[in-house]
C-alpha cells in the first residue's frame, strides 16, 4: 500500500473530515467537460454545417480536406483526401487532434480531469480510491510530456482562427468593411484562445523560464513578466476559451442550418 492507504496514514473510518460540499466542484467539472466531449464528438463526425457567408466553425478550421466546402478552404488548399481506406473522413477529424491534445495535456486541465474523472484525488484532504501512484512516468500518462509540442501547434491554429475572424468582416457578397454578430462571436473566440495560450505555463517557461540572468535579456524579461501576469488567470482563460470556442461552433452551425440569422451591424 502507498499514498493515503499507507500504514502510516491516520486510522480513521471516514473518507474525509471535511464537512463542506467538496464533491460539488469535481461534479460540475465532470458534467461540463463530459458534455463538451459529447458535443465535440458529434460535431467532429457530422461533417456538415460548418460554413456560411464567410463564417467558419473553429472545429473545422483550417479546412484541409478535399471534402471541404470550397469557400471554407484557405486559397483552395486541400492536401488531405476526403476518404481514408474508403472511409469518409470528416474535415474536423483531421485537425481536432491538435487543439484537443493541447487541452488534454494542459497543466490546469490535467488537474481538472484527474480530480473529476479519475478521483485522483477528488479534492484536497479527500482520500482517492487508488492504491498506488506512478505519476506521469508510464504509459499513457507519459504522453503528457508532449504538451510543449501541442502548445506550439496551438499557436499555429490560433493564427488560422484569427484569419477566420478577419475574413468574417466581409459581407454576404464578399465585400470588405462589414461586421455581423458572427464577426463578434469569432473575434471573441479567437481572442480568448490567444489569452489561453499566452497564459500557459509552457509559454511562460518558453519566454523566460530557461534564462539564468534576466539583466542580460531585458526584452524577454519584460515578456516574461507580462506572461506571468496572465498565468495567474490561466484557469479562468481555460474555461472562458472552452466556452467561447463551443459557442462559436454552435453559432456557425445554427446559421448554416438556417435556424439563426446572422444580423449585420453595417
Short mmCIF file of C-alpha atoms in Angstrom, two decimals:
data_model
loop_
_atom_site.label_atom_id
_atom_site.label_comp_id
_atom_site.label_asym_id
_atom_site.label_seq_id
_atom_site.Cartn_x
_atom_site.Cartn_y
_atom_site.Cartn_z
CA UNK A 1 0.00 0.00 0.00
CA UNK A 2 1.11 3.53 -0.73
CA UNK A 3 -0.21 7.07 -0.68
CA UNK A 4 -3.23 7.70 1.51
CA UNK A 5 -3.60 3.95 2.08
CA UNK A 6 -0.13 3.55 3.53
CA UNK A 7 0.25 2.04 7.03
CA UNK A 8 1.37 5.42 8.37
CA UNK A 9 -1.93 7.13 7.50
CA UNK A 10 -4.16 8.19 10.37
CA UNK A 11 -6.59 5.39 11.23
CA UNK A 12 -10.00 6.98 10.62
CA UNK A 13 -13.08 5.37 9.13
CA UNK A 14 -14.28 8.45 7.29
CA UNK A 15 -13.01 9.16 3.81
CA UNK A 16 -12.51 12.76 4.88
CA UNK A 17 -13.21 15.02 7.83
CA UNK A 18 -14.29 17.84 5.55
CA UNK A 19 -17.86 18.99 6.20
CA UNK A 20 -18.25 21.30 3.19
CA UNK A 21 -19.61 20.25 -0.21
CA UNK A 22 -16.18 19.23 -1.50
CA UNK A 23 -17.75 16.99 -4.16
CA UNK A 24 -19.57 19.87 -5.86
CA UNK A 25 -16.62 21.28 -7.85
CA UNK A 26 -15.43 17.95 -9.32
CA UNK A 27 -19.05 17.03 -10.13
CA UNK A 28 -19.61 20.28 -12.04
CA UNK A 29 -16.26 19.92 -13.80
CA UNK A 30 -17.16 16.36 -14.83
CA UNK A 31 -20.55 17.47 -16.16
CA UNK A 32 -19.18 20.37 -18.20
CA UNK A 33 -16.21 18.51 -19.67
CA UNK A 34 -18.24 15.38 -20.43
CA UNK A 35 -20.92 17.48 -22.15
CA UNK A 36 -18.24 19.20 -24.24
CA UNK A 37 -16.73 15.84 -25.23
CA UNK A 38 -20.13 14.54 -26.36
CA UNK A 39 -20.89 17.68 -28.36
CA UNK A 40 -17.42 17.90 -29.92
CA UNK A 41 -17.58 14.23 -30.93
CA UNK A 42 -20.96 14.76 -32.56
CA UNK A 43 -19.69 17.81 -34.45
CA UNK A 44 -16.48 16.12 -35.49
CA UNK A 45 -18.38 13.29 -37.18
CA UNK A 46 -21.21 15.41 -38.54
CA UNK A 47 -19.02 16.77 -41.33
CA UNK A 48 -21.51 19.48 -42.28
CA UNK A 49 -22.94 22.87 -41.26
CA UNK A 50 -19.55 24.42 -40.54
CA UNK A 51 -19.53 27.29 -43.06
CA UNK A 52 -21.91 30.05 -44.02
CA UNK A 53 -21.31 33.51 -45.50
CA UNK A 54 -17.62 33.82 -44.55
CA UNK A 55 -18.18 32.30 -41.11
CA UNK A 56 -16.31 29.07 -40.43
CA UNK A 57 -16.53 26.95 -37.31
CA UNK A 58 -13.35 26.74 -35.22
CA UNK A 59 -13.89 22.97 -35.08
CA UNK A 60 -13.26 22.80 -38.82
CA UNK A 61 -10.53 25.38 -39.30
CA UNK A 62 -8.28 25.12 -41.18
CA UNK A 63 -10.37 23.03 -43.57
CA UNK A 64 -7.78 20.87 -45.34
CA UNK A 65 -9.87 18.02 -46.74
CA UNK A 66 -10.98 17.60 -50.34
CA UNK A 67 -14.46 17.20 -48.85
CA UNK A 68 -14.39 20.78 -47.55
CA UNK A 69 -16.76 23.43 -48.84
CA UNK A 70 -14.56 25.35 -51.32
CA UNK A 71 -15.27 28.69 -49.63
CA UNK A 72 -14.11 27.29 -46.27
CA UNK A 73 -10.62 26.40 -47.51
CA UNK A 74 -7.57 28.63 -47.46
CA UNK A 75 -6.99 29.62 -51.09
CA UNK A 76 -8.38 26.25 -52.19
CA UNK A 77 -5.59 24.28 -50.48
CA UNK A 78 -6.87 20.77 -49.69
CA UNK A 79 -3.88 18.43 -49.22
CA UNK A 80 -5.85 15.67 -47.46
CA UNK A 81 -8.04 13.13 -49.24
CA UNK A 82 -11.75 13.06 -48.47
CA UNK A 83 -11.52 9.34 -47.73
CA UNK A 84 -9.08 7.04 -45.97
CA UNK A 85 -9.40 3.32 -46.65
CA UNK A 86 -12.79 4.02 -48.29
CA UNK A 87 -13.98 5.67 -45.08
CA UNK A 88 -15.46 9.13 -45.46
CA UNK A 89 -13.30 11.42 -43.35
CA UNK A 90 -14.88 14.45 -41.71
CA UNK A 91 -12.70 17.57 -42.19
CA UNK A 92 -12.81 18.17 -38.44
CA UNK A 93 -11.13 14.85 -37.64
CA UNK A 94 -8.00 15.98 -39.46
CA UNK A 95 -7.26 18.93 -37.22
CA UNK A 96 -9.11 18.47 -33.91
CA UNK A 97 -6.34 16.22 -32.55
CA UNK A 98 -4.09 19.26 -32.12
CA UNK A 99 -6.33 21.63 -30.12
CA UNK A 100 -7.65 18.59 -28.22
CA UNK A 101 -4.11 17.46 -27.47
CA UNK A 102 -3.23 20.94 -26.23
CA UNK A 103 -6.12 20.98 -23.77
CA UNK A 104 -5.76 17.36 -22.68
CA UNK A 105 -2.10 17.87 -21.76
CA UNK A 106 -2.62 21.35 -20.29
CA UNK A 107 -1.43 21.61 -16.68
CA UNK A 108 -4.73 23.02 -15.48
CA UNK A 109 -6.91 20.54 -17.37
CA UNK A 110 -4.83 17.67 -16.02
CA UNK A 111 -5.78 18.79 -12.51
CA UNK A 112 -9.40 19.22 -13.57
CA UNK A 113 -9.98 15.81 -15.14
CA UNK A 114 -7.66 13.91 -12.81
CA UNK A 115 -9.92 15.03 -9.98
CA UNK A 116 -13.30 14.88 -11.70
CA UNK A 117 -12.90 11.73 -13.82
CA UNK A 118 -10.26 9.64 -12.01
CA UNK A 119 -10.82 10.95 -8.48
CA UNK A 120 -7.06 11.28 -8.08
CA UNK A 121 -7.76 12.85 -5.64
CA UNK A 122 -11.31 14.22 -5.94
CA UNK A 123 -10.47 17.14 -3.62
CA UNK A 124 -7.92 18.28 -1.08
CA UNK A 125 -7.88 16.15 2.08
CA UNK A 126 -10.15 13.53 0.46
CA UNK A 127 -8.75 10.04 0.02
CA UNK A 128 -8.64 8.67 -3.50
CA UNK A 129 -9.66 5.09 -4.37
CA UNK A 130 -6.33 4.18 -5.99
CA UNK A 131 -3.90 2.04 -4.06
CA UNK A 132 -0.72 3.15 -5.82
CA UNK A 133 0.65 6.16 -7.64
CA UNK A 134 3.12 6.25 -10.52
CA UNK A 135 2.60 9.83 -11.66
CA UNK A 136 3.22 10.59 -15.32
CA UNK A 137 6.16 8.22 -15.72
CA UNK A 138 4.34 5.39 -17.51
CA UNK A 139 2.05 4.97 -20.50
CA UNK A 140 -0.35 6.51 -21.24
CA UNK A 141 0.27 9.47 -18.92
CA UNK A 142 3.87 9.79 -20.00
CA UNK A 143 2.43 11.31 -23.18
CA UNK A 144 1.57 14.37 -21.11
CA UNK A 145 5.17 15.41 -21.71
CA UNK A 146 4.17 16.25 -25.29
CA UNK A 147 2.34 19.33 -24.01
CA UNK A 148 5.10 21.66 -25.23
CA UNK A 149 4.66 20.48 -28.83
CA UNK A 150 0.88 20.72 -28.67
CA UNK A 151 1.36 24.28 -27.36
CA UNK A 152 3.37 25.20 -30.46
CA UNK A 153 0.73 23.59 -32.70
CA UNK A 154 -1.95 25.50 -30.82
CA UNK A 155 -0.26 28.80 -31.67
CA UNK A 156 -0.43 27.91 -35.36
CA UNK A 157 -4.13 27.14 -35.07
CA UNK A 158 -4.69 30.45 -33.27
CA UNK A 159 -3.30 32.18 -36.36
CA UNK A 160 -5.79 30.34 -38.58
CA UNK A 161 -8.69 31.22 -36.28
CA UNK A 162 -7.60 34.86 -36.21
CA UNK A 163 -7.60 34.78 -40.02
CA UNK A 164 -11.13 33.38 -39.91
CA UNK A 165 -12.20 36.26 -37.66
CA UNK A 166 -10.71 38.76 -40.11
CA UNK A 167 -12.45 37.12 -43.07
CA UNK A 168 -15.77 37.47 -41.23
CA UNK A 169 -15.59 41.23 -41.82
CA UNK A 170 -16.87 40.51 -45.34
CA UNK A 171 -20.49 40.85 -46.37
CA UNK A 172 -22.51 38.01 -47.85
CA UNK A 173 -21.44 39.26 -51.29
CA UNK A 174 -17.78 39.20 -50.28
CA UNK A 175 -17.26 42.94 -49.79
CA UNK A 176 -14.90 44.10 -47.04
CA UNK A 177 -15.77 46.55 -44.29
CA UNK A 178 -18.86 44.85 -42.87
CA UNK A 179 -19.46 43.48 -39.40
CA UNK A 180 -22.04 40.97 -38.18
CA UNK A 181 -22.91 39.19 -34.96
CA UNK A 182 -20.87 36.27 -36.29
CA UNK A 183 -17.86 38.57 -36.59
CA UNK A 184 -18.11 39.42 -32.89
CA UNK A 185 -18.50 35.75 -31.96
CA UNK A 186 -15.39 34.71 -33.91
CA UNK A 187 -13.38 37.68 -32.63
CA UNK A 188 -14.21 36.89 -29.01
CA UNK A 189 -13.47 33.19 -29.50
CA UNK A 190 -10.08 33.75 -31.16
CA UNK A 191 -9.11 36.40 -28.59
CA UNK A 192 -9.91 34.08 -25.68
CA UNK A 193 -7.87 31.33 -27.32
CA UNK A 194 -4.89 33.68 -27.56
CA UNK A 195 -5.22 34.57 -23.88
CA UNK A 196 -5.49 30.87 -23.00
CA UNK A 197 -2.33 30.07 -24.99
CA UNK A 198 -0.31 33.05 -23.77
CA UNK A 199 -1.22 32.36 -20.13
CA UNK A 200 0.00 28.78 -20.48
CA UNK A 201 2.74 27.59 -18.13
CA UNK A 202 4.72 26.33 -21.13
CA UNK A 203 4.52 29.76 -22.74
CA UNK A 204 5.89 31.33 -19.55
CA UNK A 205 8.76 28.84 -19.44
CA UNK A 206 9.50 29.23 -23.16
CA UNK A 207 9.63 33.02 -22.94
CA UNK A 208 11.89 33.31 -19.90
CA UNK A 209 11.98 30.16 -17.82
CA UNK A 210 15.37 28.99 -19.04
CA UNK A 211 17.19 32.28 -18.52
CA UNK A 212 19.81 32.50 -15.79
CA UNK A 213 20.30 36.26 -15.96
CA UNK A 214 17.27 38.44 -16.70
CA UNK A 215 19.53 41.51 -16.73
CA UNK A 216 21.12 40.25 -19.96
CA UNK A 217 17.75 39.74 -21.65
CA UNK A 218 15.58 42.81 -20.89
CA UNK A 219 13.11 42.18 -23.73
CA UNK A 220 12.50 38.58 -22.76
CA UNK A 221 12.26 39.62 -19.12
CA UNK A 222 9.52 42.11 -19.99
CA UNK A 223 7.67 39.45 -21.96
CA UNK A 224 8.10 37.01 -19.07
CA UNK A 225 6.53 39.48 -16.62
CA UNK A 226 3.56 40.00 -18.96
CA UNK A 227 3.04 36.27 -19.46
CA UNK A 228 3.46 35.69 -15.72
CA UNK A 229 0.63 38.15 -15.04
CA UNK A 230 -1.59 36.26 -17.49
CA UNK A 231 -0.52 32.95 -15.97
CA UNK A 232 -2.35 33.80 -12.74
CA UNK A 233 -5.61 33.71 -14.75
CA UNK A 234 -4.83 30.57 -16.73
CA UNK A 235 -7.64 28.58 -15.11
CA UNK A 236 -10.20 31.25 -15.97
CA UNK A 237 -8.92 31.59 -19.54
CA UNK A 238 -9.10 27.80 -19.90
CA UNK A 239 -12.82 27.84 -19.13
CA UNK A 240 -13.63 31.08 -20.97
CA UNK A 241 -11.89 29.90 -24.14
CA UNK A 242 -13.60 26.50 -23.96
CA UNK A 243 -16.99 28.20 -23.72
CA UNK A 244 -16.04 30.65 -26.44
CA UNK A 245 -14.96 28.06 -28.98
CA UNK A 246 -18.01 25.88 -28.24
CA UNK A 247 -20.41 28.79 -28.68
CA UNK A 248 -18.63 29.88 -31.88
CA UNK A 249 -19.21 26.41 -33.34
CA UNK A 250 -22.84 26.39 -32.17
CA UNK A 251 -23.42 29.83 -33.67
CA UNK A 252 -21.94 28.93 -37.06
CA UNK A 253 -23.87 25.66 -37.13
CA UNK A 254 -27.15 27.39 -36.33
CA UNK A 255 -26.54 29.99 -39.03
CA UNK A 256 -25.53 27.30 -41.53
CA UNK A 257 -28.72 25.32 -40.89
CA UNK A 258 -30.86 28.45 -41.18
CA UNK A 259 -32.06 28.25 -37.57
CA UNK A 260 -30.44 31.60 -36.71
CA UNK A 261 -30.00 34.74 -38.78
CA UNK A 262 -26.58 36.37 -38.81
CA UNK A 263 -27.51 40.03 -38.44
CA UNK A 264 -25.11 42.70 -39.74
CA UNK A 265 -24.32 45.90 -37.83
CA UNK A 266 -23.14 47.62 -41.02
#
